[in-house]
Coordinates of C-alpha atoms in Angstrom, one line a residue:
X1 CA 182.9 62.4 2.8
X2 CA 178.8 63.2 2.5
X3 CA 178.6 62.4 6.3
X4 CA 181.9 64.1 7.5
X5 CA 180.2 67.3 5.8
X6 CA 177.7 67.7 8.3
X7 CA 180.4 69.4 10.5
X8 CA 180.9 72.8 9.0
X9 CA 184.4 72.9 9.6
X10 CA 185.0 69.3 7.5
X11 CA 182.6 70.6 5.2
X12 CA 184.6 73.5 4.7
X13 CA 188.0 71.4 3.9
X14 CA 185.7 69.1 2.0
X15 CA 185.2 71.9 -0.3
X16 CA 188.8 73.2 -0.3
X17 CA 189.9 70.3 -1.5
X18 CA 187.5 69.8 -4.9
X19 CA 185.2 67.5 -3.0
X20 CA 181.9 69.5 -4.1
X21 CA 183.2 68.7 -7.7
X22 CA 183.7 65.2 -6.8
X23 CA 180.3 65.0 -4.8
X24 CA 178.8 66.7 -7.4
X25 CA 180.5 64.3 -10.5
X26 CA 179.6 61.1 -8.4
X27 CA 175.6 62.1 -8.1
X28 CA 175.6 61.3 -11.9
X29 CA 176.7 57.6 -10.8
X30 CA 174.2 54.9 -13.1
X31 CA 174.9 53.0 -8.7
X32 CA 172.1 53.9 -7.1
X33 CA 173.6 54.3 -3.5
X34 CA 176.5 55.9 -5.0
X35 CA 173.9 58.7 -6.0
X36 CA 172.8 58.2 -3.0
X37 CA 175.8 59.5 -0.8
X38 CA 176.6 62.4 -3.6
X39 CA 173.2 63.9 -2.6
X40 CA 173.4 63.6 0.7
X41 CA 176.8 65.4 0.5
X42 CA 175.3 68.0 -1.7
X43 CA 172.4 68.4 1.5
X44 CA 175.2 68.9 3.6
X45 CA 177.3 71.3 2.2
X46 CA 174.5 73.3 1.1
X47 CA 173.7 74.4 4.1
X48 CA 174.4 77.9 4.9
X49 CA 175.5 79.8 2.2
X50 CA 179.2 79.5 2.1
X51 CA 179.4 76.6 -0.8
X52 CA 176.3 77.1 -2.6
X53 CA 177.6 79.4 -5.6
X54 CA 180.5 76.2 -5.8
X55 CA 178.0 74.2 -6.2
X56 CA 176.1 75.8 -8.5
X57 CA 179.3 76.0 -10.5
X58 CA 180.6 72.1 -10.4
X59 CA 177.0 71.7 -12.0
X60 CA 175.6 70.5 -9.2
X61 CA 172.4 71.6 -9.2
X62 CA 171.6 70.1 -12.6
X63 CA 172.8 66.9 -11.2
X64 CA 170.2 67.0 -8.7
X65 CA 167.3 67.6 -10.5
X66 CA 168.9 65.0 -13.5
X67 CA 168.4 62.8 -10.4
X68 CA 164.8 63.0 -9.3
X69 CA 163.9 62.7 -13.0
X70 CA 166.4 59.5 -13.2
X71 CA 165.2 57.6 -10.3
X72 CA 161.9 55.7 -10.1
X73 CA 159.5 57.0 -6.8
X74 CA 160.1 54.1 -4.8
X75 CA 163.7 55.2 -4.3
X76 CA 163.1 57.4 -1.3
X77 CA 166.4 57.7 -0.1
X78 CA 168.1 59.5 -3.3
X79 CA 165.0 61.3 -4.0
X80 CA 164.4 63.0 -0.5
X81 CA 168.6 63.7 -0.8
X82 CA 168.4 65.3 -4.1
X83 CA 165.2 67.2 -3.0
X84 CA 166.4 68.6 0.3
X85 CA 169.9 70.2 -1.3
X86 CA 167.5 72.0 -4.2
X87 CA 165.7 73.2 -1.1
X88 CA 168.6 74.9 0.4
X89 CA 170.2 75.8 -2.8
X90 CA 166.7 77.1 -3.5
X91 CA 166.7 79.5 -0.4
X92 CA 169.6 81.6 -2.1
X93 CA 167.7 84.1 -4.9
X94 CA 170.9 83.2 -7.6
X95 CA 170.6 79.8 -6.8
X96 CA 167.2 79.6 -6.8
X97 CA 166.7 80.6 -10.7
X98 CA 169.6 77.9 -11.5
X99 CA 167.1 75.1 -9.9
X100 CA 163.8 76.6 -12.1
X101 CA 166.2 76.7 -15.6
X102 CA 167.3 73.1 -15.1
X103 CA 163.7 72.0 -14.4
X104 CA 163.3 72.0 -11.1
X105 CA 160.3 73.6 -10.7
X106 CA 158.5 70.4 -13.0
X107 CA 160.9 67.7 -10.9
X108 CA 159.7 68.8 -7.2
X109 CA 156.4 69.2 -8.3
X110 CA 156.5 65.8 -9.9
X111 CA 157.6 64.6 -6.5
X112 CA 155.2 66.4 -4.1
X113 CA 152.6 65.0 -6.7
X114 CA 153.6 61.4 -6.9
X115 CA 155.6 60.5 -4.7
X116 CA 154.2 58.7 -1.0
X117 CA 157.3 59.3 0.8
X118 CA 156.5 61.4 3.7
X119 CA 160.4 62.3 3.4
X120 CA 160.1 63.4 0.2
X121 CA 157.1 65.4 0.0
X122 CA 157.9 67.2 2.9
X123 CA 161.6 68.1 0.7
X124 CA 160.1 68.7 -2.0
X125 CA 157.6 71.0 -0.8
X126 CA 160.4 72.9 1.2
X127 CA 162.3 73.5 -2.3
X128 CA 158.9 74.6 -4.0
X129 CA 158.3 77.2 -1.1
X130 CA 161.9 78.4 -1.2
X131 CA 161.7 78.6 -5.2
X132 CA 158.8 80.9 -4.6
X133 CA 160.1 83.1 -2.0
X134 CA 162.2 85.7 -4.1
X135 CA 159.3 87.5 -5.9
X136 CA 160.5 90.1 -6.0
X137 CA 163.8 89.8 -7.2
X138 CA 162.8 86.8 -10.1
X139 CA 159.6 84.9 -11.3
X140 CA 160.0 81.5 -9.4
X141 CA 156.7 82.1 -7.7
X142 CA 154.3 83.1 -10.7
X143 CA 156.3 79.7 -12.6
X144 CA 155.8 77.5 -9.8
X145 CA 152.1 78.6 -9.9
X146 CA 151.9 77.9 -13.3
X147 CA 153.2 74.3 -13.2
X148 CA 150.5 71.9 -14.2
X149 CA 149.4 70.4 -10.3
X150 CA 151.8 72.6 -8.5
X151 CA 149.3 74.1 -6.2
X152 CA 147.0 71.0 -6.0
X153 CA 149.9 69.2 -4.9
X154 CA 150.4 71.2 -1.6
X155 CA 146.9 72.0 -1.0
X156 CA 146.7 68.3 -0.8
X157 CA 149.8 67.7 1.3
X158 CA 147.8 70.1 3.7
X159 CA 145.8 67.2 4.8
X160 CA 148.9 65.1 5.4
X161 CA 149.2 63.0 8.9
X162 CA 152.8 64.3 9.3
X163 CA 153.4 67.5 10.8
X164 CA 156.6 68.4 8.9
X165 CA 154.9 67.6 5.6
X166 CA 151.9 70.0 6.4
X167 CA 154.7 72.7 8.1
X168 CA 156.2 72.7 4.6
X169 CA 153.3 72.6 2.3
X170 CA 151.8 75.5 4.3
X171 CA 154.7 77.7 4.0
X172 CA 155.0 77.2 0.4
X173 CA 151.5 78.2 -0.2
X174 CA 152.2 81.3 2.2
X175 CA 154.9 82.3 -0.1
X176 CA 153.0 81.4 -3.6
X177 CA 150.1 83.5 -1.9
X178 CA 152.1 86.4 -2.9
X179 CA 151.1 86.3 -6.3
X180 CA 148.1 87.6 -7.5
X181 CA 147.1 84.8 -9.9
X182 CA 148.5 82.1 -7.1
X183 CA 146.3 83.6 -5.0
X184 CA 143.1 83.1 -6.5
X185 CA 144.4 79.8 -7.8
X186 CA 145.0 78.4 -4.3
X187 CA 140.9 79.3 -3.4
X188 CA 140.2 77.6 -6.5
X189 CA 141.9 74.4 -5.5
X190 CA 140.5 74.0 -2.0
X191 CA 142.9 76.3 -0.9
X192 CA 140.6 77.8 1.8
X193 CA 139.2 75.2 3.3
X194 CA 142.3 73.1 3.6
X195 CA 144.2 76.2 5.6
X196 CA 141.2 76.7 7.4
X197 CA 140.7 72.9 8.6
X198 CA 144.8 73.0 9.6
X199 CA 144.3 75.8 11.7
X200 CA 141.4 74.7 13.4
X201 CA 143.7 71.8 14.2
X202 CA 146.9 72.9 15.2
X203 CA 146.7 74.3 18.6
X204 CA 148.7 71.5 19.9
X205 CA 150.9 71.4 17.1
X206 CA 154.7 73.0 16.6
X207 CA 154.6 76.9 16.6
X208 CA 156.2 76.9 12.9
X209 CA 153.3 75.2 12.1
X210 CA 150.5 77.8 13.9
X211 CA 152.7 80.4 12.1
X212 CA 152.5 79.0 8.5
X213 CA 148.6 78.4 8.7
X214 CA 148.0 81.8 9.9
X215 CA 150.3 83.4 7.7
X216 CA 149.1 81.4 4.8
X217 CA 145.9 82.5 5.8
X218 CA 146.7 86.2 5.5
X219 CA 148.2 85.8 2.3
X220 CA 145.0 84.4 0.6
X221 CA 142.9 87.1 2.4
X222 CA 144.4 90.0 0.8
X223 CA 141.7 89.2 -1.5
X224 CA 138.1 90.6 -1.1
X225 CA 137.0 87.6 -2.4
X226 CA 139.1 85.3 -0.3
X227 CA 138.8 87.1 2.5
X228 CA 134.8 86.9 2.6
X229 CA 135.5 83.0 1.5
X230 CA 137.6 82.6 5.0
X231 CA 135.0 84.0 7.3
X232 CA 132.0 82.2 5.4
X233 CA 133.9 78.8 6.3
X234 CA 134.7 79.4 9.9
X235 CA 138.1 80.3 9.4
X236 CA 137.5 83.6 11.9
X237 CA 137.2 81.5 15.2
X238 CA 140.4 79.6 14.2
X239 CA 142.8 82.3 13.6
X240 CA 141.4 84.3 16.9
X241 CA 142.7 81.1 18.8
X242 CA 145.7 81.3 17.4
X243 CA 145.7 85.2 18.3
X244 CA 145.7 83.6 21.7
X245 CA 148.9 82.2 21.6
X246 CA 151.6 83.3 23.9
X247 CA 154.2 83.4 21.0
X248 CA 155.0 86.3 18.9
X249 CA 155.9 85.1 15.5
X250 CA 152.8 83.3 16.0
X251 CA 150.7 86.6 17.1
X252 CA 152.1 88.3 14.3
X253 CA 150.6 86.0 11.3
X254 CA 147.1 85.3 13.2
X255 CA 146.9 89.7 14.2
X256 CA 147.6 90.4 9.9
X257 CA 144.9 87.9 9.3
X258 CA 142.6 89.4 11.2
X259 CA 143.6 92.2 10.0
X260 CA 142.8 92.0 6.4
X261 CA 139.3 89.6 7.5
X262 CA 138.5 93.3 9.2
X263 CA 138.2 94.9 5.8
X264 CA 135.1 93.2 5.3
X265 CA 132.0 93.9 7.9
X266 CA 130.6 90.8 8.1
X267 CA 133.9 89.4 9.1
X268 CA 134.4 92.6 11.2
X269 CA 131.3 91.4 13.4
X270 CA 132.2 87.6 13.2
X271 CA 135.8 89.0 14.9
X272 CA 133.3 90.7 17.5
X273 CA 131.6 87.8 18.2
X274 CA 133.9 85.2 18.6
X275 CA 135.7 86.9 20.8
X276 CA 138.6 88.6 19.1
X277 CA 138.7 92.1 20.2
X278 CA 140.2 90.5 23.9
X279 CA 143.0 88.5 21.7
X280 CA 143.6 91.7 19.7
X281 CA 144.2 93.9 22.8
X282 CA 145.8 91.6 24.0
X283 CA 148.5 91.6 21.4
X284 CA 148.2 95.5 21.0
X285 CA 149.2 95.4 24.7
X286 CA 151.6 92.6 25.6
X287 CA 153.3 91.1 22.7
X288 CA 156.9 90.9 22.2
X289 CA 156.7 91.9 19.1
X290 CA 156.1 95.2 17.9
X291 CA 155.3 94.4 14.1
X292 CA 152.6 92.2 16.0
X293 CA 151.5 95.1 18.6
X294 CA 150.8 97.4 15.4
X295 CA 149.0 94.8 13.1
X296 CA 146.5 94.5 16.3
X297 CA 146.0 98.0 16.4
X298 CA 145.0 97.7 13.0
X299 CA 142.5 95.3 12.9
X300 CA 140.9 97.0 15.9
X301 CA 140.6 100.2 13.8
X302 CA 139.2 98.5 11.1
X303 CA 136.8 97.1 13.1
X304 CA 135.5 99.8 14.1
X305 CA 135.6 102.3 11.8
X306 CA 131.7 102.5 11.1
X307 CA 131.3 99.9 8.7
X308 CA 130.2 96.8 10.3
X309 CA 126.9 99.2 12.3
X310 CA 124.7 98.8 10.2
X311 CA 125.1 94.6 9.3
X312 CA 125.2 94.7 13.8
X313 CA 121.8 96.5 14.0
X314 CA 119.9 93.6 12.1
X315 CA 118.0 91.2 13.7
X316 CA 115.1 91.6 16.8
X317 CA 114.8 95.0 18.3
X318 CA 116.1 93.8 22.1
X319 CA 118.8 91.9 20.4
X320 CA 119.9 94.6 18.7
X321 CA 119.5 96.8 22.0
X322 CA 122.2 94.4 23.7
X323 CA 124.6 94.3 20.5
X324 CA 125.2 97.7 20.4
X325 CA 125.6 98.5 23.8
X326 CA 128.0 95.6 23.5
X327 CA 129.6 96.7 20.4
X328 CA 129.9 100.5 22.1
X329 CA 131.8 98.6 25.2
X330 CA 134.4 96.8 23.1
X331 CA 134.8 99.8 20.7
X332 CA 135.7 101.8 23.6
X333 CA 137.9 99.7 25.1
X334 CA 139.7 99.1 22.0
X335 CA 140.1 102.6 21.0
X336 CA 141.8 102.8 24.4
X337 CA 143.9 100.7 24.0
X338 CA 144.8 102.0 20.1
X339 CA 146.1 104.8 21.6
X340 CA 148.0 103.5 24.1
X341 CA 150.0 102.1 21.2
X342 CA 150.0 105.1 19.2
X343 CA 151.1 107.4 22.2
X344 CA 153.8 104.5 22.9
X345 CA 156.0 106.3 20.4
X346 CA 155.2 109.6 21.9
X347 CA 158.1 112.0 23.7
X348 CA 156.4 114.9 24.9
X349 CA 160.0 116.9 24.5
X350 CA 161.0 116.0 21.1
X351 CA 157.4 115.9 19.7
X352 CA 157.0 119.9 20.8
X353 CA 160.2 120.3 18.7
X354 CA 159.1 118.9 16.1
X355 CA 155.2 120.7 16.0
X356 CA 157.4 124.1 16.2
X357 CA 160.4 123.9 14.2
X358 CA 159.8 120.3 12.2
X359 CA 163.7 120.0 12.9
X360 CA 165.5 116.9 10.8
X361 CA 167.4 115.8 13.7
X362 CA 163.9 115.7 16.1
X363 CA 161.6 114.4 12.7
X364 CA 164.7 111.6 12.7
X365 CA 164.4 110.8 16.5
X366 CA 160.9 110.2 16.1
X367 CA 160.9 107.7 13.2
X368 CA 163.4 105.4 14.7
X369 CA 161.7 105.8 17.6
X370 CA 158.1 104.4 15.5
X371 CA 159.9 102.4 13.0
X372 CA 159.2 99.1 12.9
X373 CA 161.4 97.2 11.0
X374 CA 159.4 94.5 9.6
X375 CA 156.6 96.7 8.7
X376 CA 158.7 97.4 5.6
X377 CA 158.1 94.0 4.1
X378 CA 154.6 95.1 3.7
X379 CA 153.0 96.1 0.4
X380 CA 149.9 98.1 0.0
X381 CA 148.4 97.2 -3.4
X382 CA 145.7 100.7 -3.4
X383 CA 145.2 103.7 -1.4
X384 CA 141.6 105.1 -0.1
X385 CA 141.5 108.5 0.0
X386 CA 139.5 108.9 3.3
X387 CA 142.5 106.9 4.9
X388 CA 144.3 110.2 4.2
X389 CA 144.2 112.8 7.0
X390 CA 141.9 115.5 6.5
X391 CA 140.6 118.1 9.1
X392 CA 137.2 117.3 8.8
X393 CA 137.2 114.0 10.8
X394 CA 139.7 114.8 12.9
X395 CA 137.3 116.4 16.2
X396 CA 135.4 112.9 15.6
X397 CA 138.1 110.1 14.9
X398 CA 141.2 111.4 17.0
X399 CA 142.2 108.1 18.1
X400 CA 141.5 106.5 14.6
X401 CA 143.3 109.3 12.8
X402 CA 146.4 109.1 15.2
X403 CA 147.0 105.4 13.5
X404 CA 146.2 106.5 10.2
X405 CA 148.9 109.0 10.1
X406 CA 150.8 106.5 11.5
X407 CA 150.5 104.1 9.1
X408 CA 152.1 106.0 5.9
X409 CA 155.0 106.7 8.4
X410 CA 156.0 103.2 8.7
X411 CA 155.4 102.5 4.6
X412 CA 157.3 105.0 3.7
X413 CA 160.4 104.8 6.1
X414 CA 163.6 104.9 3.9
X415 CA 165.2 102.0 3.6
X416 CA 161.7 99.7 3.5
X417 CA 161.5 96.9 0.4
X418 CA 158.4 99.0 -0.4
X419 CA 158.4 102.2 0.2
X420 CA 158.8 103.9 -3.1
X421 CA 156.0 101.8 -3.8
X422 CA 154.1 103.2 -0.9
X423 CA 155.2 106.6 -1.7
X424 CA 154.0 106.4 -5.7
X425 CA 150.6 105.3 -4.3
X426 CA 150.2 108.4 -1.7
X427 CA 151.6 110.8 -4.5
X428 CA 148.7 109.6 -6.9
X429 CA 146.4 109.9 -4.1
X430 CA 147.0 113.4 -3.4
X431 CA 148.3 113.2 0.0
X432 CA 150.9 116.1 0.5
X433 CA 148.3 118.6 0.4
X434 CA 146.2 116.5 2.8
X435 CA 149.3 116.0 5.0
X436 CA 150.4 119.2 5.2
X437 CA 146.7 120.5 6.3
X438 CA 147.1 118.0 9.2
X439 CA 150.7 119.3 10.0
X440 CA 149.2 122.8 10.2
X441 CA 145.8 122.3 11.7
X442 CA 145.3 123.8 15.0
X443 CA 142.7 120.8 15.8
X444 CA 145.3 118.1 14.7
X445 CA 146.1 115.7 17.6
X446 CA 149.1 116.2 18.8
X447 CA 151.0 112.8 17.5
X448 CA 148.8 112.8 14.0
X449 CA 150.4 116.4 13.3
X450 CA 154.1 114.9 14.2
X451 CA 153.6 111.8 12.1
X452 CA 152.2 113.5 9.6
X453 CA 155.3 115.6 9.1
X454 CA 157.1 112.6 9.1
X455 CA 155.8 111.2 5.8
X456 CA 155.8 114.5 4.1
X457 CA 160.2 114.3 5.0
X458 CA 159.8 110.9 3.9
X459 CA 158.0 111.6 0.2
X460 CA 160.0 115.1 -0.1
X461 CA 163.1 113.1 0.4
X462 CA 162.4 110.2 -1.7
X463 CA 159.5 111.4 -3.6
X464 CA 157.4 108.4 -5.7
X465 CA 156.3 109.0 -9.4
X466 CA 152.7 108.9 -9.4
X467 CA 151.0 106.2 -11.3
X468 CA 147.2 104.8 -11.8
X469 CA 146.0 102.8 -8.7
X470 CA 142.0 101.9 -7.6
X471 CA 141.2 103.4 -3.9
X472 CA 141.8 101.6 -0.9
X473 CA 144.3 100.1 1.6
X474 CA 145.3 96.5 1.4
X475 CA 148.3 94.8 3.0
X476 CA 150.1 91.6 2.0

C-alpha cells in the first residue's frame, strides 16, 4: 500500500478506502520495518495537498514525530520516512502548527543535530525550513529559532559534501532569516561566513542551490549590521557571479542581495569594483523576470545615489582622478539604463490621460501595466523621508526620482501581502502632501507625476493607519 501511493490516483483510492488511518495506526507498530512502510506511505500520500488535513486527522502527524523520538539514529530508513512526510505536511500553514504542538520542531532539530544520515538531515532540514515558512500566518519561524541548536544545526549542514543536504539547509535559513531575532542569531552562529563560503562555491552546482545561497544571503542583509558583515568577508564578489547567471529565479535572489549590500557605501563601491554594475544592467535589461529587472534597477540607484563619493575619492590623487572618471562612466551608463526600465511601463497615450484628467480607468491601465506581482511579497521595515518625492530634487535626480515614485507604486498595489503595511509606513511619513506636490509640479517628470498619482489612488483607496517607524527604506 505505502509504494502503490506513489501514483496519485492509487493514492487517492488508498485514501478512500481508510488506508491513511491504517497507514497512520500501523506507524505506531513496536516492528521496526513495519514503521517503516507506514512512513513511507505517510511520504507518499502527503504529497500535494489533497490528504494532508486526513492525515492530520487519523493522528498521523503525531505518529510521525512519536517516531523519530522512538527510534535510535542509526535507523535511517524510518527516520528519513517520518522526517520527509513532516516536511510536506509542514509545507501546508494548518499542518504545519499540528507538527510544532506535537514536538516537531525539538524532533527535526534533534535529527538535523545528531543524526549522520545524509538522508535524514537533508529531510529534516526540509521540514524545519517549511515549519518556518508561514510567518506570517503563525510563529513556527521565531520557535524554530528559539530551539536550543536549531540554527547551529543548519549553519553546520551548510558545509555538508552533499548538495541536497546544503540545498535544504540553505533554504531553511533563507526562511528563518525572516525573523528579526533569527536573523541576528544566524550571524552569530557563523551564519555569514558559511553562506558566503557556499556561494563562492556553487557555480557549478544545481540552480535551486545558487538560488538558496543568494536568497539566504539577502535575507541576513536586511540588516545594517549583516550587511556590512557580508561585504567585509568577500561575500560581494560571490553574489555578482551569481548575478551572472543566465537563470531568473537565480537573478532575482543574487539582484535583492545586492540590493540591500547597496545600502551601505563601502559595499556600494566594493559592487563597483568587482564588477557588478555590468551584471546589474545586465539583469535590468535582459532578464526574464521582471521582479528581477526591478530589484537591479534598484541596486543601481542605490549605488549611486551620492553616498559612496566621498569613501571613492580616498586614496592617491591620480588614483582618485581615474576612479571618478570611472565611477561618472558607470553611473551614466547605469542611469541609462534605470530609465529604460522605468519608461518600459510608459504609454505615451494613456500616461497624458492620466497627467490631465487622473481618470480611474487610465490610473488602473497603468498599474497593471507596472505591477509586478511578486514585488508584493516584499516588506519595507522603515521609510526615509528624502525617498519621498519632493520638487526640490527633481531638476537634479529625474531618472532617480522616476524609480522612487515607482517604488511606493508597487508596495502599495492592492491585493499585495504588504501593502497596508507599506501604506501605514508612507502615511506616518507624510507622503500625500509630498505626492500630490509631485502630481502637480510643472517640473515633475512625466512618469514620476503618473506614478505618483498612482499611490495617492492606492493610499486614498486603502488608506494605512499611521503608526511610529525610524526613517529609511529596507526590503526583505
Amino acid at each position: 500500500m505505502a509504494n502503490l501511493s506513489v501514483d496519485s490516483k492509487v493514492a487517492k483510492t488508498v485514501a478512500q478506502i481508510g488506508g491513511i488511518n491504517i497507514l497512520a495506526s500501523l506507524a505506531r507498530s513496536m516492528n521496526r520495518l513495519v514503521a517503516e512502510e507506514a512512513a513511507g506511505g505517510l511520504w507518499n500520500l502527503s504529497v500535494g495537498e489533497e490528504h494532508k488535513g486526513a492525515i492530520a486527522e487519523a493522528g498521523g502527524i503525531k505518529a510521525l514525530v512519536d517516531l523519530i523520538f522512538k527510534w535510535p539514529f542509526t535507523n535511517d530508513g524510518v527516520l528519513e520516512r517520518a522526517a520527509g512526510a513532516l516536511a510536506n505536511l509542514a509545507a501546508d500553514d494548518k499542518c504545519s502548527m499540528e507538527v510544532a504542538e506535537a514536538g516537531g520542531v525539538h524532533a527535526l532539530v534533534m535529527l538535523a543535530r545528531h543524526c549522520n544520515f545524509e538522508g535524514v538531515q537533508e529531510q529534516a532540514a526540509r521540514a524545519l525550513g517549511n515549519l518556518a515558512a508561514h510567518g506570517d500566518s503563525n510563529t513556527n519561524n521565531a520557535a524554530v529559532g528559539k530551539e536550543a541548536g536549531a540554527l547551529e544545526a543548519l549553519v553546520q549542514l551548510i558545509h555538508s559534501q552533499h548538495e541536497g543536504v546544503r540545498h535544504e539547509a540553505a533554504g531553511a535559513l533563507w526562511n528563518l532569516s525572516f525573523d528579526d531575532k533569527n536573523r541576528e542569531a544566524i550571524a552569530a552562529a557563523g551564519g555569514i561566513m558559511a553562506l558566503v563560503s557556499l556561494a563562492q562555491s556553487c557555480s557549478n552546482s544545481s540552480q535551486g542551490l545558487q538560488e538558496r545561497a543568494a536568497g539566504a544571503l539577502w535575507g541576513l542583509s536586511v540588516s545594517e549590521a549583516n550587511s556590512v558583515a557580508i561585504g567585509q568577508v568577500g561575500g560581494v564578489a560571490p553574489l555578482i557571479a551569481l548575478a551572472r547567471s543566465t537563470v531568473a529565479d537565480v537573478h532575482e535572489t543574487a539582484a535583492g542581495a545586492l540590493w540591500n549590500l547597496a545600502f551601505n557605501p563601502g559595499n556600494a563601491l566594493r559592487i563597483v569594483e568587482d564588477g557588478g554594475v555590468p551584471a546589474l544592467v545586465y539583469i535590468c535589461t535582459k532578464s526574464l523576470s521582471k521582479m528581477a529587472r526591478f530589484m537591479a534597477a534598484l541596486a543601481l540607484a542605490y549605488i549611486f545615489d551620492g553616498r559612496m563619493d566621498e569613501i571613492a575619492a580616498v586614496g592617491p590623487s591620480s588614483d582618485g582622478d581615474i576612479k571618478s572618471v570611472t565611477l561618472h562612466v558607470v553611473k551614466k551608463m547605469s542611469l541609462k539604463h534605470i530609465e529604460t526600465f522605468v519608461c518600459s511601463f510608459s504609454d505615451s497615450q494613456t500616461f497624458a490621460t492620466v497627467i490631465t484628467s487622473s481618470a480611474p480607468t487610465a490610473l488602473t491601465q497603468v498599474a497593471e501595466v507596472a505591477r509586478i506581482p511578486e514585488a508584493g511579497l516584499l516588506r519595507c521595515r522603515l521609510v526615509n523621508a528624502e525617498l519621498l518625492p519632493s520638487t526640490s530634487h527633481l531638476i537634479f535626480f529625474s531618472v532617480q526620482q522616476k524609480l522612487e515614485d515607482l517604488l511606493p507604486c508597487y508596495f502599495t498595489m492592492p491585493g499585495g501581502r504588504h501593502a497596508t503595511h507599506h501604506m501605514s509606513l508612507l502615511q506616518n511619513a507624510g507622503a500625500p502632501r509630498a505626492l500630490r506636490a509631485v502630481a502637480a509640479a510643472a517640473s515633475a517628470p512625466f512618469e514620476a507625476k503618473v506614478f505618483a498619482k498612482i499611490v495617492l489612488r492606492n493610499l486614498e483607496h486603502h488608506p494605512g493607519k499611521p503608526i511610529r517607524s525610524r526613517e529609511f527604506w529596507v526590503a526583505f
